[in-house]
Amino acid sequence: MLVTSSAADALAGQPGPGPRWLGDLGQAALAALLALVLLPVGVRSVREGDVGTGWTVTLLGALVVLHLAVVVARRRPVASYAVGAGAMLVLVTGPDLSGLTANAAGGAFSPVLLPSSLCFFPLLYAVSARGSRPWPTIALGVALIGCLLTVVRIWSFSVPGLEWWTWRLILTTAMLAGTLAAWALGRFRATREAWIAELADRGAADERRRIAREMHDVVAHSLAVVVSHAEAGRLVVARDPDRAPEILGTIADAGRGALTEMRGLLGVLRDEAGSNAPQPGLDELPGLVAGVRAAGLEVAYDDAALPEARPPATVGLTAYRVAQEALTNVTRHAGPGARARVVVAREGTELVVEVTDNGAGPGAFAGSPGRGLIGMRERVEAVGGVLKAGPDPREGTGWRVHARLPWGEEDSRG
């Protein structure tokens, strides 16, 4: 899966996982650690630097600002980076420091070499990881310009025991490596968070499609049976009132079955205890066919080539839903007098489900496929199978739904 830089920029600045205060606490701890380790050396060096009162106050203020910027870098990455870059500019342009620290270093040195300058890297990381577009790119450009200014500023400084070219190579490499590493790590974090968010969005979309499939399969089939009986009942009851209880009983059974499946589905979605009721499978197909027959559709059912063993529950459920949706479509679209045939068989390592009818044919399905056909195809592909739906090529009329599903490991019930 590819995550574009725009996606990463769109999520930059969004709070990461976990409580926000916890991240702020970690940022404050980092700032406190850096101040504890780096600031004392810088303060002592500036106070002993013999640069005059004005520059002493200015340089001390720049050091303190650098460390304070780290504290707020997580919540205000762009502002803290801008303030930190200004403080670094002060250190680059400040006069050389002398005193005891300079004597130990082999001579006067620029304030930009003070340890607190390392605070610039966390600031660059923060704006790279949390700044919105185009601030990460701007921050990198500013940082590279700062590297150039720093190299020019301290080019003449030498370290005892090192050749001049060795020192300059180490200096240039260290600054560029630190700058690029801080920026790249920030972009990696932003891209990773965008990738995780995209995975979550895809998971939510898949779940919505799954819920839509389940709802469609349960509601559409039951309503098709109810509507079929209700329409037939208007004609039959007028001629034969004694059949009214039978027709109304079938309608009530279809409604109760739909409610039961709906409660089971909603219980699974709510993760309620005791909601793991078994889903329909191959064993429930004869009952499905019987219900459709009771609705007035002539259906032939053939499972002679089906062994006693059963495929995994997910495959069985998929086969049941394919047959259910196909028979629902026959009821709704095939027209009066249509006949259907359901064949379920095992062929090698595959479970084959085929539903055919001699009804109205492709004219009833003209145009783009409906939700039922789309849902069937998604179900079948989700378990690694293949679905074909269209005019029956063997008869020239009617409709044929043919699904081939991987059998997989047999269910222990077999």
Short mmCIF file of C-alpha atoms in Angstrom, two decimals:
data_model
loop_
_atom_site.label_atom_id
_atom_site.label_comp_id
_atom_site.label_asym_id
_atom_site.label_seq_id
_atom_site.Cartn_x
_atom_site.Cartn_y
_atom_site.Cartn_z
CA MET A 1 0.00 0.00 0.00
CA LEU A 2 1.37 3.38 -0.98
CA VAL A 3 0.80 6.48 1.11
CA THR A 4 1.39 9.75 -0.69
CA SER A 5 3.18 12.69 0.87
CA SER A 6 -0.06 14.68 0.65
CA ALA A 7 -1.76 12.06 2.80
CA ALA A 8 1.03 12.30 5.35
CA ASP A 9 0.81 16.10 5.29
CA ALA A 10 -2.95 15.95 5.73
CA LEU A 11 -2.53 13.96 8.94
CA ALA A 12 0.41 15.97 10.23
CA GLY A 13 -0.39 17.72 13.45
CA GLN A 14 -3.12 15.27 14.34
CA PRO A 15 -2.83 13.74 17.80
CA GLY A 16 -1.21 10.32 17.86
CA PRO A 17 -2.49 7.28 19.69
CA GLY A 18 -2.92 7.55 23.44
CA PRO A 19 -3.78 10.53 25.66
CA ARG A 20 -2.41 13.83 24.44
CA TRP A 21 -1.21 14.78 27.89
CA LEU A 22 1.03 11.71 27.90
CA GLY A 23 2.82 12.92 24.77
CA ASP A 24 3.15 16.40 26.24
CA LEU A 25 4.64 14.92 29.38
CA GLY A 26 7.19 12.99 27.33
CA GLN A 27 8.10 16.16 25.40
CA ALA A 28 8.58 18.08 28.64
CA ALA A 29 10.76 15.27 29.99
CA LEU A 30 12.93 15.42 26.86
CA ALA A 31 13.28 19.19 27.19
CA ALA A 32 14.20 18.86 30.88
CA LEU A 33 16.82 16.20 30.10
CA LEU A 34 18.40 18.30 27.36
CA ALA A 35 18.47 21.35 29.63
CA LEU A 36 20.01 19.37 32.48
CA VAL A 37 22.77 17.92 30.31
CA LEU A 38 23.50 20.72 27.82
CA LEU A 39 22.56 24.06 29.34
CA PRO A 40 25.03 24.27 32.27
CA VAL A 41 28.05 24.02 29.96
CA GLY A 42 26.64 26.70 27.67
CA VAL A 43 25.79 29.09 30.49
CA ARG A 44 29.23 28.74 32.03
CA SER A 45 30.98 29.21 28.67
CA VAL A 46 29.01 32.37 27.85
CA ARG A 47 29.54 33.90 31.29
CA GLU A 48 33.27 33.27 31.02
CA GLY A 49 33.40 34.25 27.34
CA ASP A 50 34.43 37.89 27.82
CA VAL A 51 32.08 39.23 25.13
CA GLY A 52 30.56 42.12 27.01
CA THR A 53 27.34 42.45 28.96
CA GLY A 54 25.09 42.96 25.94
CA TRP A 55 26.24 39.86 24.07
CA THR A 56 26.33 37.85 27.28
CA VAL A 57 22.64 38.55 27.93
CA THR A 58 21.76 37.98 24.27
CA LEU A 59 23.57 34.66 24.04
CA LEU A 60 22.19 33.42 27.35
CA GLY A 61 18.70 34.38 26.17
CA ALA A 62 19.21 32.47 22.91
CA LEU A 63 20.25 29.34 24.82
CA VAL A 64 17.24 29.51 27.12
CA VAL A 65 14.89 30.11 24.17
CA LEU A 66 16.25 27.02 22.41
CA HIS A 67 15.46 24.82 25.38
CA LEU A 68 12.03 26.38 25.94
CA ALA A 69 11.18 25.82 22.26
CA VAL A 70 11.71 22.09 22.76
CA VAL A 71 9.04 22.10 25.50
CA VAL A 72 6.28 23.31 23.13
CA ALA A 73 7.57 21.70 19.93
CA ARG A 74 4.95 18.93 20.02
CA ARG A 75 1.95 21.27 20.19
CA ARG A 76 3.41 24.21 18.24
CA PRO A 77 5.95 22.67 15.86
CA VAL A 78 6.12 25.48 13.29
CA ALA A 79 6.26 28.31 15.83
CA SER A 80 8.83 26.55 18.00
CA TYR A 81 10.98 25.82 14.96
CA ALA A 82 10.85 29.46 13.85
CA VAL A 83 11.87 30.64 17.32
CA GLY A 84 14.62 28.02 17.50
CA ALA A 85 15.95 28.98 14.08
CA GLY A 86 16.12 32.62 15.23
CA ALA A 87 18.02 31.60 18.35
CA MET A 88 20.46 29.58 16.24
CA LEU A 89 21.02 32.62 14.02
CA VAL A 90 21.98 34.59 17.12
CA LEU A 91 24.51 31.91 18.07
CA VAL A 92 25.97 31.85 14.55
CA THR A 93 26.44 35.63 14.40
CA GLY A 94 27.66 36.01 17.99
CA PRO A 95 31.30 36.82 18.77
CA ASP A 96 33.80 34.11 19.61
CA LEU A 97 33.95 33.01 23.23
CA SER A 98 37.16 32.94 25.21
CA GLY A 99 37.80 31.88 28.80
CA LEU A 100 38.47 28.51 30.43
CA THR A 101 36.30 26.53 28.02
CA ALA A 102 38.01 28.14 25.05
CA ASN A 103 41.43 27.35 26.51
CA ALA A 104 40.43 23.69 26.90
CA ALA A 105 39.17 23.64 23.30
CA GLY A 106 42.40 25.08 21.94
CA GLY A 107 41.21 28.64 21.26
CA ALA A 108 38.24 30.96 21.00
CA PHE A 109 35.18 29.41 19.36
CA SER A 110 31.79 30.45 17.99
CA PRO A 111 28.74 30.16 20.30
CA VAL A 112 27.09 27.92 17.71
CA LEU A 113 29.44 25.14 18.88
CA LEU A 114 27.86 25.18 22.35
CA PRO A 115 26.10 21.90 23.26
CA SER A 116 22.66 23.54 23.41
CA SER A 117 22.75 23.88 19.62
CA LEU A 118 21.77 20.21 19.52
CA CYS A 119 18.25 21.32 20.52
CA PHE A 120 17.78 22.41 16.91
CA PHE A 121 17.46 18.77 15.79
CA PRO A 122 14.40 17.95 17.95
CA LEU A 123 12.79 21.14 16.67
CA LEU A 124 13.43 20.14 13.06
CA TYR A 125 12.06 16.66 13.76
CA ALA A 126 8.90 18.11 15.31
CA VAL A 127 8.06 20.36 12.36
CA SER A 128 8.86 17.55 9.93
CA ALA A 129 6.64 15.06 11.74
CA ARG A 130 3.75 17.34 12.76
CA GLY A 131 3.87 20.39 10.53
CA SER A 132 1.35 20.65 7.71
CA ARG A 133 2.38 21.14 4.13
CA PRO A 134 4.57 22.97 3.04
CA TRP A 135 6.24 23.66 6.40
CA PRO A 136 8.36 20.47 6.52
CA THR A 137 9.95 21.34 3.17
CA ILE A 138 10.49 24.95 4.20
CA ALA A 139 12.04 23.81 7.47
CA LEU A 140 14.49 21.58 5.61
CA GLY A 141 15.49 24.46 3.33
CA VAL A 142 16.06 26.75 6.33
CA ALA A 143 18.09 24.04 8.08
CA LEU A 144 20.36 23.53 5.05
CA ILE A 145 20.94 27.27 4.77
CA GLY A 146 21.78 27.27 8.47
CA CYS A 147 24.28 24.45 7.91
CA LEU A 148 25.99 26.53 5.23
CA LEU A 149 26.15 29.60 7.47
CA THR A 150 27.52 27.53 10.34
CA VAL A 151 30.24 25.96 8.18
CA VAL A 152 31.28 29.39 6.91
CA ARG A 153 31.23 30.82 10.42
CA ILE A 154 33.48 28.20 12.02
CA TRP A 155 35.57 27.27 8.99
CA SER A 156 38.71 28.80 10.47
CA PHE A 157 38.31 27.12 13.85
CA SER A 158 40.76 24.29 14.46
CA VAL A 159 40.94 21.42 16.92
CA PRO A 160 44.29 20.42 18.42
CA GLY A 161 45.46 17.07 17.11
CA LEU A 162 43.34 17.12 13.95
CA GLU A 163 44.36 18.09 10.46
CA TRP A 164 42.43 21.07 9.09
CA TRP A 165 40.75 19.02 6.37
CA THR A 166 39.76 16.30 8.85
CA TRP A 167 38.05 18.80 11.13
CA ARG A 168 36.18 20.45 8.28
CA LEU A 169 35.07 17.10 6.88
CA ILE A 170 33.82 15.97 10.28
CA LEU A 171 32.06 19.28 10.83
CA THR A 172 30.29 19.34 7.49
CA THR A 173 29.34 15.66 7.58
CA ALA A 174 28.02 15.83 11.13
CA MET A 175 25.81 18.85 10.48
CA LEU A 176 24.38 17.52 7.24
CA ALA A 177 23.84 14.04 8.65
CA GLY A 178 22.11 15.36 11.77
CA THR A 179 19.90 17.70 9.77
CA LEU A 180 18.86 15.13 7.18
CA ALA A 181 18.36 12.41 9.79
CA ALA A 182 16.12 14.57 11.98
CA TRP A 183 14.04 15.66 8.99
CA ALA A 184 13.79 12.14 7.50
CA LEU A 185 12.76 10.60 10.83
CA GLY A 186 10.01 13.20 11.14
CA ARG A 187 8.72 12.48 7.65
CA PHE A 188 8.85 8.75 8.39
CA ARG A 189 6.67 9.26 11.44
CA ALA A 190 4.16 11.36 9.51
CA THR A 191 4.01 8.79 6.70
CA ARG A 192 3.62 5.93 9.16
CA GLU A 193 0.72 7.65 10.93
CA ALA A 194 -0.92 8.33 7.57
CA TRP A 195 -0.48 4.68 6.65
CA ILE A 196 -2.05 3.52 9.91
CA ALA A 197 -4.95 5.93 9.44
CA GLU A 198 -5.47 4.68 5.89
CA LEU A 199 -5.52 1.10 7.13
CA ALA A 200 -8.12 2.07 9.72
CA ASP A 201 -10.23 3.82 7.07
CA ARG A 202 -10.03 0.79 4.79
CA GLY A 203 -10.97 -1.50 7.64
CA ALA A 204 -13.96 0.69 8.47
CA ALA A 205 -15.02 0.74 4.82
CA ASP A 206 -14.72 -3.05 4.60
CA GLU A 207 -16.79 -3.38 7.76
CA ARG A 208 -19.47 -1.09 6.36
CA ARG A 209 -19.62 -3.17 3.18
CA ARG A 210 -19.84 -6.37 5.22
CA ILE A 211 -22.69 -4.95 7.30
CA ALA A 212 -24.45 -3.79 4.14
CA ARG A 213 -24.13 -7.26 2.63
CA GLU A 214 -25.51 -8.94 5.73
CA MET A 215 -28.39 -6.49 6.04
CA HIS A 216 -29.23 -6.80 2.36
CA ASP A 217 -29.14 -10.60 2.40
CA VAL A 218 -31.33 -10.88 5.48
CA VAL A 219 -33.84 -8.15 4.69
CA ALA A 220 -34.13 -8.54 0.92
CA HIS A 221 -34.81 -12.27 1.02
CA SER A 222 -37.35 -12.11 3.83
CA LEU A 223 -39.16 -9.14 2.31
CA ALA A 224 -39.27 -10.87 -1.07
CA VAL A 225 -41.02 -13.85 0.55
CA VAL A 226 -43.38 -11.58 2.49
CA VAL A 227 -44.26 -9.49 -0.57
CA SER A 228 -44.77 -12.59 -2.72
CA HIS A 229 -47.19 -14.11 -0.23
CA ALA A 230 -48.98 -10.84 0.37
CA GLU A 231 -49.56 -10.30 -3.34
CA ALA A 232 -50.67 -13.91 -3.87
CA GLY A 233 -52.84 -13.76 -0.76
CA ARG A 234 -55.00 -10.99 -2.17
CA LEU A 235 -56.01 -13.28 -5.03
CA VAL A 236 -56.08 -16.63 -3.25
CA VAL A 237 -57.96 -15.61 -0.13
CA ALA A 238 -60.80 -14.13 -2.18
CA ARG A 239 -61.33 -17.53 -3.86
CA ASP A 240 -60.27 -19.81 -1.01
CA PRO A 241 -60.57 -18.13 2.42
CA ASP A 242 -59.45 -21.34 4.15
CA ARG A 243 -55.88 -20.76 2.88
CA ALA A 244 -55.58 -17.43 4.69
CA PRO A 245 -54.03 -18.97 7.85
CA GLU A 246 -51.44 -20.79 5.75
CA ILE A 247 -50.42 -17.67 3.85
CA LEU A 248 -50.36 -15.49 6.94
CA GLY A 249 -48.38 -18.16 8.79
CA THR A 250 -45.74 -18.19 6.06
CA ILE A 251 -45.51 -14.40 6.19
CA ALA A 252 -45.16 -14.52 9.97
CA ASP A 253 -42.45 -17.23 9.77
CA ALA A 254 -40.47 -15.18 7.23
CA GLY A 255 -40.73 -12.12 9.44
CA ARG A 256 -39.67 -14.01 12.56
CA GLY A 257 -36.72 -15.54 10.71
CA ALA A 258 -35.59 -12.12 9.53
CA LEU A 259 -35.89 -10.70 13.05
CA THR A 260 -33.86 -13.58 14.47
CA GLU A 261 -31.06 -13.07 11.96
CA MET A 262 -31.18 -9.32 12.49
CA ARG A 263 -30.84 -9.73 16.25
CA GLY A 264 -27.89 -12.08 15.75
CA LEU A 265 -26.21 -9.65 13.38
CA LEU A 266 -26.75 -6.67 15.68
CA GLY A 267 -25.48 -8.70 18.63
CA VAL A 268 -22.26 -9.48 16.77
CA LEU A 269 -21.83 -5.82 15.82
CA ARG A 270 -22.34 -4.78 19.44
CA ASP A 271 -20.04 -7.57 20.64
CA GLU A 272 -22.67 -8.73 23.11
CA ALA A 273 -22.12 -11.83 25.20
CA GLY A 274 -24.02 -14.82 23.87
CA SER A 275 -24.37 -13.25 20.44
CA ASN A 276 -22.20 -15.86 18.73
CA ALA A 277 -25.18 -17.79 17.41
CA PRO A 278 -24.26 -20.14 14.54
CA GLN A 279 -24.60 -18.61 11.10
CA PRO A 280 -26.49 -20.48 8.38
CA GLY A 281 -24.51 -22.86 6.18
CA LEU A 282 -24.94 -25.82 3.86
CA ASP A 283 -27.15 -27.65 6.36
CA GLU A 284 -29.68 -24.84 6.21
CA LEU A 285 -29.95 -24.76 2.40
CA PRO A 286 -32.84 -27.31 2.25
CA GLY A 287 -34.82 -25.14 4.66
CA LEU A 288 -34.08 -22.07 2.54
CA VAL A 289 -35.32 -23.84 -0.58
CA ALA A 290 -38.44 -25.05 1.28
CA GLY A 291 -39.22 -21.49 2.33
CA VAL A 292 -38.93 -20.25 -1.25
CA ARG A 293 -41.16 -23.09 -2.44
CA ALA A 294 -43.72 -22.11 0.15
CA ALA A 295 -43.63 -18.60 -1.33
CA GLY A 296 -44.87 -20.06 -4.62
CA LEU A 297 -41.67 -20.52 -6.64
CA GLU A 298 -41.00 -23.97 -8.05
CA VAL A 299 -37.45 -24.88 -6.99
CA ALA A 300 -35.52 -28.09 -7.62
CA TYR A 301 -32.71 -28.83 -5.16
CA ASP A 302 -29.80 -31.18 -5.84
CA ASP A 303 -27.02 -31.86 -3.33
CA ALA A 304 -26.35 -35.48 -4.29
CA ALA A 305 -22.69 -34.71 -5.04
CA LEU A 306 -22.20 -33.09 -1.63
CA PRO A 307 -20.30 -35.23 0.90
CA GLU A 308 -21.22 -35.49 4.55
CA ALA A 309 -18.15 -33.49 5.52
CA ARG A 310 -18.62 -29.75 5.60
CA PRO A 311 -16.32 -26.90 4.53
CA PRO A 312 -15.27 -24.15 6.98
CA ALA A 313 -18.13 -22.09 8.39
CA THR A 314 -17.19 -19.00 6.35
CA VAL A 315 -17.39 -20.98 3.10
CA GLY A 316 -20.70 -22.55 4.12
CA LEU A 317 -22.13 -19.14 5.02
CA THR A 318 -20.98 -17.72 1.69
CA ALA A 319 -22.62 -20.60 -0.21
CA TYR A 320 -25.86 -20.08 1.73
CA ARG A 321 -25.90 -16.33 1.04
CA VAL A 322 -25.18 -16.83 -2.67
CA ALA A 323 -28.09 -19.26 -2.99
CA GLN A 324 -30.32 -17.00 -0.89
CA GLU A 325 -29.61 -13.90 -2.97
CA ALA A 326 -29.91 -15.77 -6.27
CA LEU A 327 -33.31 -17.21 -5.29
CA THR A 328 -34.42 -13.76 -4.09
CA ASN A 329 -33.53 -12.34 -7.51
CA VAL A 330 -35.48 -15.13 -9.21
CA THR A 331 -38.50 -14.31 -7.06
CA ARG A 332 -38.26 -10.62 -7.86
CA HIS A 333 -37.17 -10.62 -11.52
CA ALA A 334 -37.85 -13.94 -13.25
CA GLY A 335 -41.56 -13.33 -13.71
CA PRO A 336 -44.63 -15.52 -13.26
CA GLY A 337 -44.34 -19.21 -13.93
CA ALA A 338 -40.56 -19.27 -13.53
CA ARG A 339 -38.78 -22.33 -12.22
CA ALA A 340 -35.42 -22.44 -10.48
CA ARG A 341 -32.84 -25.12 -9.81
CA VAL A 342 -30.21 -25.13 -7.06
CA VAL A 343 -27.20 -27.44 -7.34
CA VAL A 344 -24.61 -27.74 -4.58
CA ALA A 345 -21.67 -30.10 -5.11
CA ARG A 346 -18.04 -30.65 -4.30
CA GLU A 347 -15.71 -30.79 -7.28
CA GLY A 348 -12.18 -31.63 -6.24
CA THR A 349 -11.02 -28.93 -3.83
CA GLU A 350 -13.92 -26.60 -4.60
CA LEU A 351 -17.50 -26.15 -3.48
CA VAL A 352 -19.78 -25.32 -6.41
CA VAL A 353 -23.06 -23.49 -5.97
CA GLU A 354 -25.21 -22.96 -9.04
CA VAL A 355 -28.66 -21.41 -9.25
CA THR A 356 -30.45 -21.28 -12.61
CA ASP A 357 -33.91 -20.27 -13.73
CA ASN A 358 -35.94 -20.16 -16.92
CA GLY A 359 -37.41 -16.75 -16.26
CA ALA A 360 -37.29 -13.36 -17.94
CA GLY A 361 -33.58 -13.55 -18.70
CA PRO A 362 -31.05 -10.74 -19.02
CA GLY A 363 -33.59 -8.06 -19.82
CA ALA A 364 -34.63 -8.00 -16.18
CA PHE A 365 -31.02 -7.31 -15.20
CA ALA A 366 -30.20 -4.70 -17.84
CA GLY A 367 -27.96 -1.87 -16.71
CA SER A 368 -25.39 -1.85 -13.95
CA PRO A 369 -25.47 -4.69 -11.40
CA GLY A 370 -27.53 -4.12 -8.29
CA ARG A 371 -26.43 -4.37 -4.69
CA GLY A 372 -27.33 -8.05 -4.55
CA LEU A 373 -24.97 -9.10 -7.36
CA ILE A 374 -22.24 -6.80 -6.05
CA GLY A 375 -22.64 -8.22 -2.55
CA MET A 376 -22.51 -11.80 -3.86
CA ARG A 377 -19.31 -11.10 -5.77
CA GLU A 378 -17.69 -9.42 -2.75
CA ARG A 379 -18.63 -12.36 -0.52
CA VAL A 380 -17.25 -14.93 -2.93
CA GLU A 381 -14.02 -13.03 -3.56
CA ALA A 382 -13.53 -12.53 0.19
CA VAL A 383 -13.11 -16.31 0.66
CA GLY A 384 -10.98 -16.70 -2.46
CA GLY A 385 -13.72 -17.87 -4.82
CA VAL A 386 -15.03 -16.87 -8.25
CA LEU A 387 -18.57 -15.83 -9.16
CA LYS A 388 -20.14 -15.72 -12.61
CA ALA A 389 -23.62 -14.30 -13.15
CA GLY A 390 -25.41 -13.83 -16.44
CA PRO A 391 -27.70 -15.41 -19.02
CA ASP A 392 -27.62 -19.20 -18.91
CA PRO A 393 -25.35 -20.18 -21.83
CA ARG A 394 -26.75 -23.71 -21.94
CA GLU A 395 -30.42 -22.79 -22.28
CA GLY A 396 -30.23 -19.43 -24.02
CA THR A 397 -32.89 -18.07 -21.66
CA GLY A 398 -33.12 -17.41 -17.99
CA TRP A 399 -30.32 -16.53 -15.60
CA ARG A 400 -27.43 -18.44 -14.09
CA VAL A 401 -25.42 -17.75 -10.97
CA HIS A 402 -22.34 -19.96 -10.65
CA ALA A 403 -19.97 -19.72 -7.67
CA ARG A 404 -16.83 -21.76 -7.11
CA LEU A 405 -15.49 -21.57 -3.53
CA PRO A 406 -12.32 -23.13 -2.11
CA TRP A 407 -13.34 -26.04 0.12
CA GLY A 408 -10.50 -25.53 2.59
CA GLU A 409 -10.08 -27.63 5.67
CA GLU A 410 -13.18 -29.64 6.55
CA ASP A 411 -15.35 -28.58 9.45
CA SER A 412 -14.97 -30.74 12.55
CA ARG A 413 -18.69 -31.39 12.41
CA GLY A 414 -18.03 -33.51 9.30
#
